[in-house]
Amino acid sequence: MIHSPDSTKSPMPRRQFVTSVVAAVASSAVMTLPGSSAAAAFAAPSQAMTIQGVIDLILKSVPGTPISQTVDTIKAGDPNQPVKGIVTTMFATIEVIRKAITLGANFIIAHEPTFYNHADDTAWLQQDEVYKYKWDLLQKNKIVVWRFHDAIHMHKPDGVLSGILTAMGWQKYYDEKVPYLVTIPALSLQQVITLVKSKLAIEHVRYIGDKTQSCSRIVIAPGSAGGTRQIGALQQKKPDLLICGELNEWETSEYVRDLRASGSNTSLIVLGHIVSEEPGLEWLVQWLQPQLPGIKITHIPSKDAFSWA
């Protein structure tokens, strides 16, 4: 139910990747897990596969694809070249591109835009020096960038939510029949804040609430769901706590402030957009690696662009 406002489709039932190659993977390759060293050398692919072939493999495993209107398109590069290595990330920043080059990877799967607007329209950037530098870097090194936004959110639960549940260790508390709600053993708001910062490697979070209050029913809304969806989740699920990626400060936070003033104990934790969805791109490595034995897949976090004073 809760998706970034730019999602073009509602969630679809999840269908698992084909598992027939798992046994071969176990004996011939080591699965890349979150936190694995990004400096590891890429193994030689066990068979010739193009980058387009990898994209097709992914999309065939996502119900409801192909999507008629989607931002999940190739942003740079020739997808017909053989895949040498894959990097997953939130943003294909110049720093991430450079790291991919160092690794020898030629395929970047990014969740968010590469060229500073939702549709990756570059007509207005043709004379921009930053755009030209980034474009030339990609072209010189024959790197393909493909956005994987709409389709990853079409899983049930979607891939980004799965990433957070995995990182937090909350998978067993999640019921797919009640989307985006987890019911955990009671923790204080302070304990949840501490856990979130530790598990998701976040230095700072914003919150509304009493740090001593008990939290058990938690709605998790990564990314930018928008005030209508966030407030709708509060109305429908009546959680003790809403954990979201980002919000408009005149919408959900003001609703929570008034909600508490009216007698509710509902609290709010704001993680930040990038850090709230990054675990989903780590999850993607584990999801995809068994299907591509011999091809190294590495997550390179793009991290938060901001420093805290």
Coordinates of N, CA, C and O in Angstrom, one line a residue, residues 167-295:
A167 N 17.3 -6.4 7.5 CA 18.3 -5.6 8.2 C 17.9 -5.5 9.7 O 18.8 -5.6 10.6
M168 N 16.6 -5.3 10.0 CA 16.2 -5.2 11.4 C 16.0 -6.5 12.1 O 15.9 -6.5 13.3
G169 N 16.0 -7.6 11.4 CA 15.7 -8.9 12.0 C 14.2 -9.1 12.3 O 13.9 -9.9 13.2
W170 N 13.4 -8.4 11.6 CA 11.9 -8.4 11.9 C 11.1 -9.3 10.9 O 9.9 -9.2 10.9
Q171 N 11.7 -10.1 10.1 CA 11.0 -10.8 9.1 C 9.9 -11.7 9.8 O 8.8 -11.8 9.3
K172 N 10.2 -12.3 10.9 CA 9.3 -13.3 11.5 C 8.1 -12.6 12.1 O 7.1 -13.2 12.5
Y173 N 8.2 -11.2 12.3 CA 7.1 -10.5 12.9 C 6.2 -9.9 11.8 O 5.2 -9.2 12.2
Y174 N 6.5 -10.2 10.6 CA 5.7 -9.5 9.5 C 4.7 -10.5 8.9 O 5.0 -11.7 8.6
D175 N 3.5 -10.0 8.7 CA 2.4 -10.8 8.2 C 2.0 -10.1 6.8 O 1.5 -9.0 6.8
E176 N 2.2 -10.8 5.7 CA 1.9 -10.3 4.4 C 0.4 -9.9 4.3 O 0.1 -9.1 3.4
K177 N -0.4 -10.5 5.1 CA -1.8 -10.1 5.0 C -2.1 -8.7 5.6 O -3.2 -8.2 5.3
V178 N -1.2 -8.2 6.3 CA -1.3 -6.8 6.8 C -0.1 -6.0 6.4 O 0.8 -5.8 7.1
P179 N -0.2 -5.5 5.2 CA 1.0 -4.9 4.6 C 1.6 -3.7 5.4 O 0.8 -2.9 5.9
Y180 N 2.9 -3.7 5.5 CA 3.7 -2.6 6.1 C 3.6 -2.6 7.6 O 4.1 -1.6 8.2
L181 N 2.9 -3.5 8.2 CA 2.8 -3.5 9.7 C 3.6 -4.7 10.3 O 3.4 -5.8 9.8
V182 N 4.4 -4.4 11.3 CA 5.1 -5.5 12.0 C 4.6 -5.4 13.5 O 4.4 -4.3 14.0
T183 N 4.5 -6.5 14.1 CA 4.1 -6.5 15.5 C 5.3 -7.2 16.2 O 5.4 -8.5 16.2
I184 N 6.1 -6.4 16.9 CA 7.3 -7.0 17.6 C 7.1 -7.0 19.1 O 6.1 -6.4 19.6
P185 N 7.9 -7.8 19.8 CA 7.9 -7.7 21.3 C 8.1 -6.3 21.7 O 8.9 -5.6 21.1
A186 N 7.3 -5.8 22.7 CA 7.3 -4.4 23.1 C 8.7 -3.9 23.4 O 9.5 -4.5 24.1
L187 N 9.0 -2.7 22.8 CA 10.3 -2.0 23.1 C 9.9 -0.6 23.4 O 8.8 -0.1 22.9
S188 N 10.7 0.2 24.1 CA 10.5 1.6 24.3 C 10.8 2.3 23.0 O 11.6 1.8 22.2
L189 N 10.3 3.5 22.8 CA 10.7 4.3 21.7 C 12.2 4.5 21.6 O 12.8 4.4 20.5
Q190 N 12.8 4.7 22.7 CA 14.2 4.9 22.8 C 14.9 3.6 22.3 O 15.9 3.7 21.5
Q191 N 14.5 2.5 22.7 CA 15.1 1.2 22.3 C 14.9 1.0 20.8 O 15.9 0.5 20.1
V192 N 13.8 1.4 20.2 CA 13.6 1.3 18.8 C 14.5 2.2 18.0 O 15.1 1.9 17.0
I193 N 14.7 3.5 18.5 CA 15.6 4.4 17.9 C 17.0 3.9 17.9 O 17.7 3.9 16.9
T194 N 17.4 3.4 19.0 CA 18.8 2.8 19.1 C 19.0 1.6 18.2 O 20.0 1.5 17.5
L195 N 18.0 0.8 18.1 CA 18.0 -0.4 17.2 C 18.1 0.0 15.8 O 18.9 -0.5 15.0
V196 N 17.2 1.0 15.4 CA 17.2 1.4 14.0 C 18.6 2.0 13.6 O 19.1 1.8 12.5
K197 N 19.1 2.9 14.4 CA 20.4 3.5 14.1 C 21.5 2.5 14.0 O 22.4 2.6 13.1
S198 N 21.5 1.5 14.8 CA 22.5 0.4 14.8 C 22.3 -0.5 13.6 O 23.3 -0.7 12.8
K199 N 21.1 -1.0 13.3 CA 20.9 -2.0 12.3 C 21.0 -1.4 10.9 O 21.4 -2.0 9.9
L200 N 20.6 -0.1 10.8 CA 20.5 0.6 9.5 C 21.7 1.5 9.3 O 21.8 2.2 8.2
A201 N 22.6 1.6 10.2 CA 23.8 2.4 10.2 C 23.4 3.9 9.9 O 24.0 4.5 9.0
I202 N 22.5 4.4 10.7 CA 22.1 5.8 10.6 C 22.6 6.6 11.8 O 22.4 6.2 12.9
E203 N 23.2 7.7 11.5 CA 23.8 8.5 12.6 C 22.7 9.2 13.4 O 22.8 9.3 14.6
H204 N 21.8 9.8 12.7 CA 20.8 10.6 13.3 C 19.4 10.3 12.7 O 19.2 10.1 11.5
V205 N 18.4 10.3 13.6 CA 17.0 10.2 13.1 C 16.2 11.4 13.8 O 16.6 11.9 14.8
R206 N 15.1 11.7 13.2 CA 14.2 12.7 13.8 C 13.0 11.9 14.4 O 12.6 10.8 13.8
Y207 N 12.4 12.4 15.5 CA 11.3 11.6 16.1 C 10.3 12.6 16.7 O 10.6 13.7 17.1
I208 N 9.1 12.1 16.9 CA 8.1 12.7 17.7 C 7.6 11.7 18.7 O 7.2 10.6 18.2
G209 N 7.5 12.0 19.9 CA 7.0 11.0 20.9 C 7.7 11.0 22.2 O 8.7 11.7 22.4
D210 N 7.3 10.2 23.1 CA 7.9 10.0 24.4 C 8.8 8.8 24.4 O 8.4 7.7 24.1
K211 N 10.1 9.0 24.6 CA 11.0 7.9 24.5 C 10.8 6.8 25.4 O 11.3 5.7 25.2
T212 N 10.0 7.0 26.5 CA 9.7 5.9 27.4 C 8.5 5.0 27.0 O 8.3 4.0 27.6
Q213 N 7.7 5.5 26.1 CA 6.5 4.8 25.7 C 6.8 3.5 25.1 O 7.8 3.3 24.4
S214 N 5.9 2.5 25.2 CA 6.0 1.2 24.6 C 5.6 1.2 23.2 O 4.6 1.8 22.8
C215 N 6.3 0.5 22.3 CA 6.0 0.3 20.9 C 6.0 -1.1 20.5 O 7.0 -1.8 20.8
S216 N 4.9 -1.6 20.0 CA 4.8 -3.0 19.5 C 4.3 -3.0 18.1 O 4.9 -3.7 17.2
R217 N 3.2 -2.3 17.8 CA 2.7 -2.3 16.4 C 3.4 -1.1 15.7 O 3.2 0.0 16.1
I218 N 4.1 -1.5 14.6 CA 4.9 -0.5 13.9 C 4.6 -0.6 12.4 O 4.7 -1.6 11.8
V219 N 4.3 0.6 11.9 CA 4.1 0.7 10.4 C 5.5 1.2 9.9 O 6.0 2.2 10.3
I220 N 6.0 0.5 8.8 CA 7.2 0.9 8.2 C 6.9 1.3 6.8 O 6.3 0.6 6.0
A221 N 7.3 2.6 6.5 CA 7.0 3.2 5.2 C 8.3 3.8 4.6 O 8.5 5.0 4.7
P222 N 9.1 3.0 4.0 CA 10.4 3.5 3.5 C 10.2 4.4 2.3 O 9.1 4.4 1.7
G223 N 11.2 5.2 2.0 CA 11.1 6.1 0.9 C 10.2 7.3 1.1 O 10.1 7.8 2.2
S224 N 9.5 7.7 0.1 CA 8.6 8.9 0.2 C 7.2 8.6 -0.2 O 6.8 8.7 -1.4
A225 N 6.5 8.1 0.7 CA 5.1 7.6 0.4 C 4.1 8.7 0.3 O 3.1 8.6 -0.4
G226 N 4.4 9.9 0.8 CA 3.5 11.0 0.8 C 2.6 11.1 2.0 O 2.3 10.0 2.6
G227 N 2.1 12.3 2.3 CA 1.3 12.5 3.5 C 0.0 11.7 3.5 O -0.4 11.2 4.5
T228 N -0.6 11.6 2.3 CA -1.9 10.9 2.3 C -1.8 9.5 2.6 O -2.6 8.9 3.4
R229 N -0.8 8.8 2.1 CA -0.6 7.4 2.4 C -0.1 7.2 3.8 O -0.5 6.3 4.5
Q230 N 0.8 8.0 4.3 CA 1.3 7.9 5.6 C 0.2 8.1 6.7 O 0.1 7.3 7.6
I231 N -0.6 9.2 6.5 CA -1.6 9.5 7.4 C -2.7 8.4 7.3 O -3.3 7.9 8.3
G232 N -3.0 7.9 6.1 CA -3.9 6.8 5.9 C -3.5 5.6 6.6 O -4.4 4.9 7.2
A233 N -2.2 5.3 6.7 CA -1.8 4.1 7.4 C -2.0 4.3 8.9 O -2.3 3.3 9.6
L234 N -1.8 5.5 9.4 CA -2.1 5.8 10.8 C -3.5 5.6 11.1 O -3.9 5.1 12.2
Q235 N -4.4 6.1 10.2 CA -5.8 5.9 10.5 C -6.3 4.5 10.4 O -7.1 4.1 11.3
Q236 N -5.8 3.7 9.5 CA -6.3 2.4 9.3 C -5.7 1.3 10.3 O -6.4 0.5 10.8
K237 N -4.4 1.5 10.5 CA -3.7 0.5 11.3 C -3.5 0.8 12.8 O -3.1 0.0 13.6
K238 N -3.6 2.1 13.1 CA -3.5 2.6 14.4 C -2.3 2.0 15.2 O -2.4 1.4 16.2
P239 N -1.1 2.3 14.6 CA 0.1 1.7 15.2 C 0.6 2.5 16.4 O 0.1 3.7 16.6
D240 N 1.5 1.9 17.2 CA 2.2 2.7 18.2 C 3.2 3.6 17.6 O 3.5 4.7 18.2
L241 N 3.7 3.2 16.4 CA 4.8 4.0 15.9 C 4.8 3.9 14.3 O 4.5 2.8 13.8
L242 N 5.0 5.0 13.7 CA 5.3 5.0 12.2 C 6.7 5.3 12.0 O 7.3 6.3 12.5
I243 N 7.4 4.4 11.2 CA 8.8 4.7 10.8 C 8.7 5.0 9.3 O 8.3 4.1 8.5
C244 N 9.1 6.2 8.9 CA 9.1 6.5 7.5 C 10.4 7.0 7.0 O 11.3 7.2 7.8
G245 N 10.5 7.0 5.7 CA 11.8 7.5 5.1 C 11.8 9.0 5.1 O 12.7 9.6 5.9
E246 N 11.0 9.7 4.4 CA 10.9 11.2 4.5 C 9.4 11.6 4.4 O 8.5 10.8 4.1
L247 N 9.2 12.9 4.7 CA 7.9 13.4 4.7 C 7.9 14.9 4.4 O 9.0 15.5 4.5
N248 N 6.8 15.4 4.1 CA 6.6 16.9 4.0 C 6.3 17.4 5.4 O 5.4 16.9 6.0
E249 N 7.0 18.4 5.8 CA 6.9 18.8 7.2 C 5.6 19.5 7.5 O 5.3 19.8 8.7
W250 N 4.8 19.8 6.5 CA 3.5 20.4 6.8 C 2.4 19.3 6.7 O 1.2 19.6 6.9
E251 N 2.7 18.0 6.6 CA 1.7 17.0 6.4 C 1.8 16.0 7.6 O 1.2 16.2 8.7
T252 N 2.5 14.9 7.5 CA 2.5 13.8 8.4 C 2.9 14.2 9.8 O 2.3 13.8 10.8
S253 N 4.0 15.0 9.9 CA 4.5 15.4 11.2 C 3.5 16.2 12.0 O 3.3 16.1 13.2
E254 N 2.8 17.1 11.2 CA 1.8 17.9 11.9 C 0.6 17.1 12.3 O 0.0 17.4 13.3
Y255 N 0.3 16.1 11.5 CA -0.8 15.2 11.9 C -0.5 14.5 13.1 O -1.3 14.3 14.1
V256 N 0.7 13.9 13.2 CA 1.2 13.2 14.4 C 1.2 14.1 15.6 O 0.8 13.7 16.7
R257 N 1.6 15.3 15.5 CA 1.6 16.3 16.6 C 0.2 16.5 17.1 O 0.0 16.5 18.3
D258 N -0.8 16.7 16.2 CA -2.1 16.9 16.6 C -2.7 15.6 17.2 O -3.6 15.6 18.1
L259 N -2.4 14.5 16.6 CA -2.8 13.2 17.0 C -2.5 12.9 18.5 O -3.3 12.5 19.3
R260 N -1.2 13.2 18.8 CA -0.8 13.1 20.2 C -1.5 14.0 21.1 O -1.8 13.7 22.3
A261 N -1.7 15.3 20.7 CA -2.4 16.3 21.5 C -3.8 15.9 21.8 O -4.4 16.3 22.8
S262 N -4.4 15.1 20.9 CA -5.8 14.7 21.0 C -5.9 13.4 21.9 O -7.1 13.0 22.2
G263 N -4.8 12.9 22.4 CA -4.9 11.8 23.4 C -4.2 10.5 22.9 O -4.1 9.6 23.7
S264 N -3.7 10.4 21.7 CA -3.0 9.2 21.2 C -1.6 9.2 21.7 O -1.0 10.3 21.9
N265 N -1.0 8.0 21.7 CA 0.4 7.9 22.1 C 1.2 7.5 20.8 O 2.4 7.2 21.0
T266 N 0.7 7.6 19.7 CA 1.4 7.3 18.4 C 2.6 8.1 18.2 O 2.6 9.4 18.4
S267 N 3.7 7.5 17.9 CA 5.0 8.2 17.7 C 5.4 8.1 16.3 O 4.9 7.4 15.5
L268 N 6.5 8.8 16.0 CA 7.0 8.9 14.6 C 8.5 8.9 14.6 O 9.1 9.6 15.4
I269 N 9.1 8.1 13.7 CA 10.6 8.2 13.5 C 10.8 8.4 12.0 O 10.2 7.7 11.2
V270 N 11.6 9.5 11.7 CA 11.9 9.8 10.3 C 13.4 9.4 10.0 O 14.3 10.0 10.7
L271 N 13.6 8.5 9.1 CA 14.9 8.0 8.9 C 15.7 8.8 7.9 O 16.9 9.0 8.0
G272 N 15.0 9.3 6.9 CA 15.7 9.9 5.7 C 15.4 9.0 4.5 O 15.4 7.8 4.6
H273 N 15.2 9.6 3.3 CA 14.8 8.8 2.1 C 15.9 7.8 1.7 O 15.6 6.6 1.6
I274 N 17.1 8.2 1.5 CA 18.1 7.3 1.0 C 18.4 6.2 1.9 O 18.4 5.0 1.5
V275 N 18.6 6.5 3.2 CA 19.0 5.4 4.2 C 17.8 4.5 4.4 O 18.0 3.3 4.8
S276 N 16.6 4.9 4.2 CA 15.5 4.0 4.4 C 15.3 3.0 3.3 O 14.7 1.9 3.6
E277 N 15.8 3.3 2.1 CA 15.6 2.4 1.0 C 16.9 1.6 0.6 O 16.8 0.6 -0.1
E278 N 18.0 2.1 1.1 CA 19.3 1.4 0.8 C 19.2 -0.1 1.1 O 19.8 -0.9 0.3
P279 N 18.6 -0.5 2.3 CA 18.6 -2.0 2.5 C 17.9 -2.8 1.4 O 18.3 -4.0 1.3
G280 N 17.0 -2.2 0.7 CA 16.4 -2.9 -0.4 C 17.3 -3.2 -1.5 O 17.2 -4.3 -2.2
L281 N 18.3 -2.4 -1.7 CA 19.3 -2.7 -2.8 C 20.4 -3.6 -2.3 O 21.0 -4.4 -3.1
E282 N 20.6 -3.7 -1.0 CA 21.4 -4.8 -0.4 C 20.6 -6.2 -0.5 O 21.2 -7.2 -0.9
W283 N 19.4 -6.1 -0.3 CA 18.5 -7.3 -0.4 C 18.5 -7.8 -1.8 O 18.5 -9.1 -2.1
L284 N 18.6 -6.9 -2.8 CA 18.6 -7.3 -4.2 C 19.8 -8.2 -4.6 O 19.6 -9.1 -5.4
V285 N 20.9 -8.0 -3.9 CA 22.1 -8.8 -4.2 C 21.8 -10.3 -3.8 O 22.0 -11.2 -4.6
Q286 N 21.2 -10.5 -2.6 CA 20.9 -11.8 -2.2 C 19.8 -12.5 -3.1 O 19.8 -13.7 -3.3
W287 N 18.9 -11.6 -3.5 CA 17.7 -12.1 -4.4 C 18.2 -12.5 -5.8 O 17.7 -13.5 -6.3
L288 N 19.2 -11.8 -6.3 CA 19.6 -12.0 -7.7 C 20.8 -12.9 -7.8 O 20.9 -13.7 -8.8
Q289 N 21.7 -12.9 -6.9 CA 22.9 -13.7 -7.0 C 22.7 -15.2 -7.4 O 23.5 -15.7 -8.2
P290 N 21.8 -15.9 -6.7 CA 21.6 -17.3 -7.1 C 21.3 -17.6 -8.6 O 21.5 -18.7 -9.1
Q291 N 20.7 -16.6 -9.2 CA 20.4 -16.7 -10.6 C 21.5 -16.5 -11.6 O 21.4 -16.7 -12.8
L292 N 22.6 -15.9 -11.1 CA 23.8 -15.5 -11.9 C 25.1 -16.1 -11.3 O 26.0 -15.3 -11.0
P293 N 25.2 -17.4 -11.2 CA 26.4 -18.0 -10.7 C 27.6 -17.6 -11.5 O 27.6 -17.6 -12.8
G294 N 28.7 -17.2 -10.9 CA 29.9 -16.8 -11.6 C 30.0 -15.3 -11.9 O 31.0 -14.9 -12.4
I295 N 28.9 -14.6 -11.7 CA 28.9 -13.2 -12.0 C 28.8 -12.5 -10.6 O 27.9 -12.7 -9.8

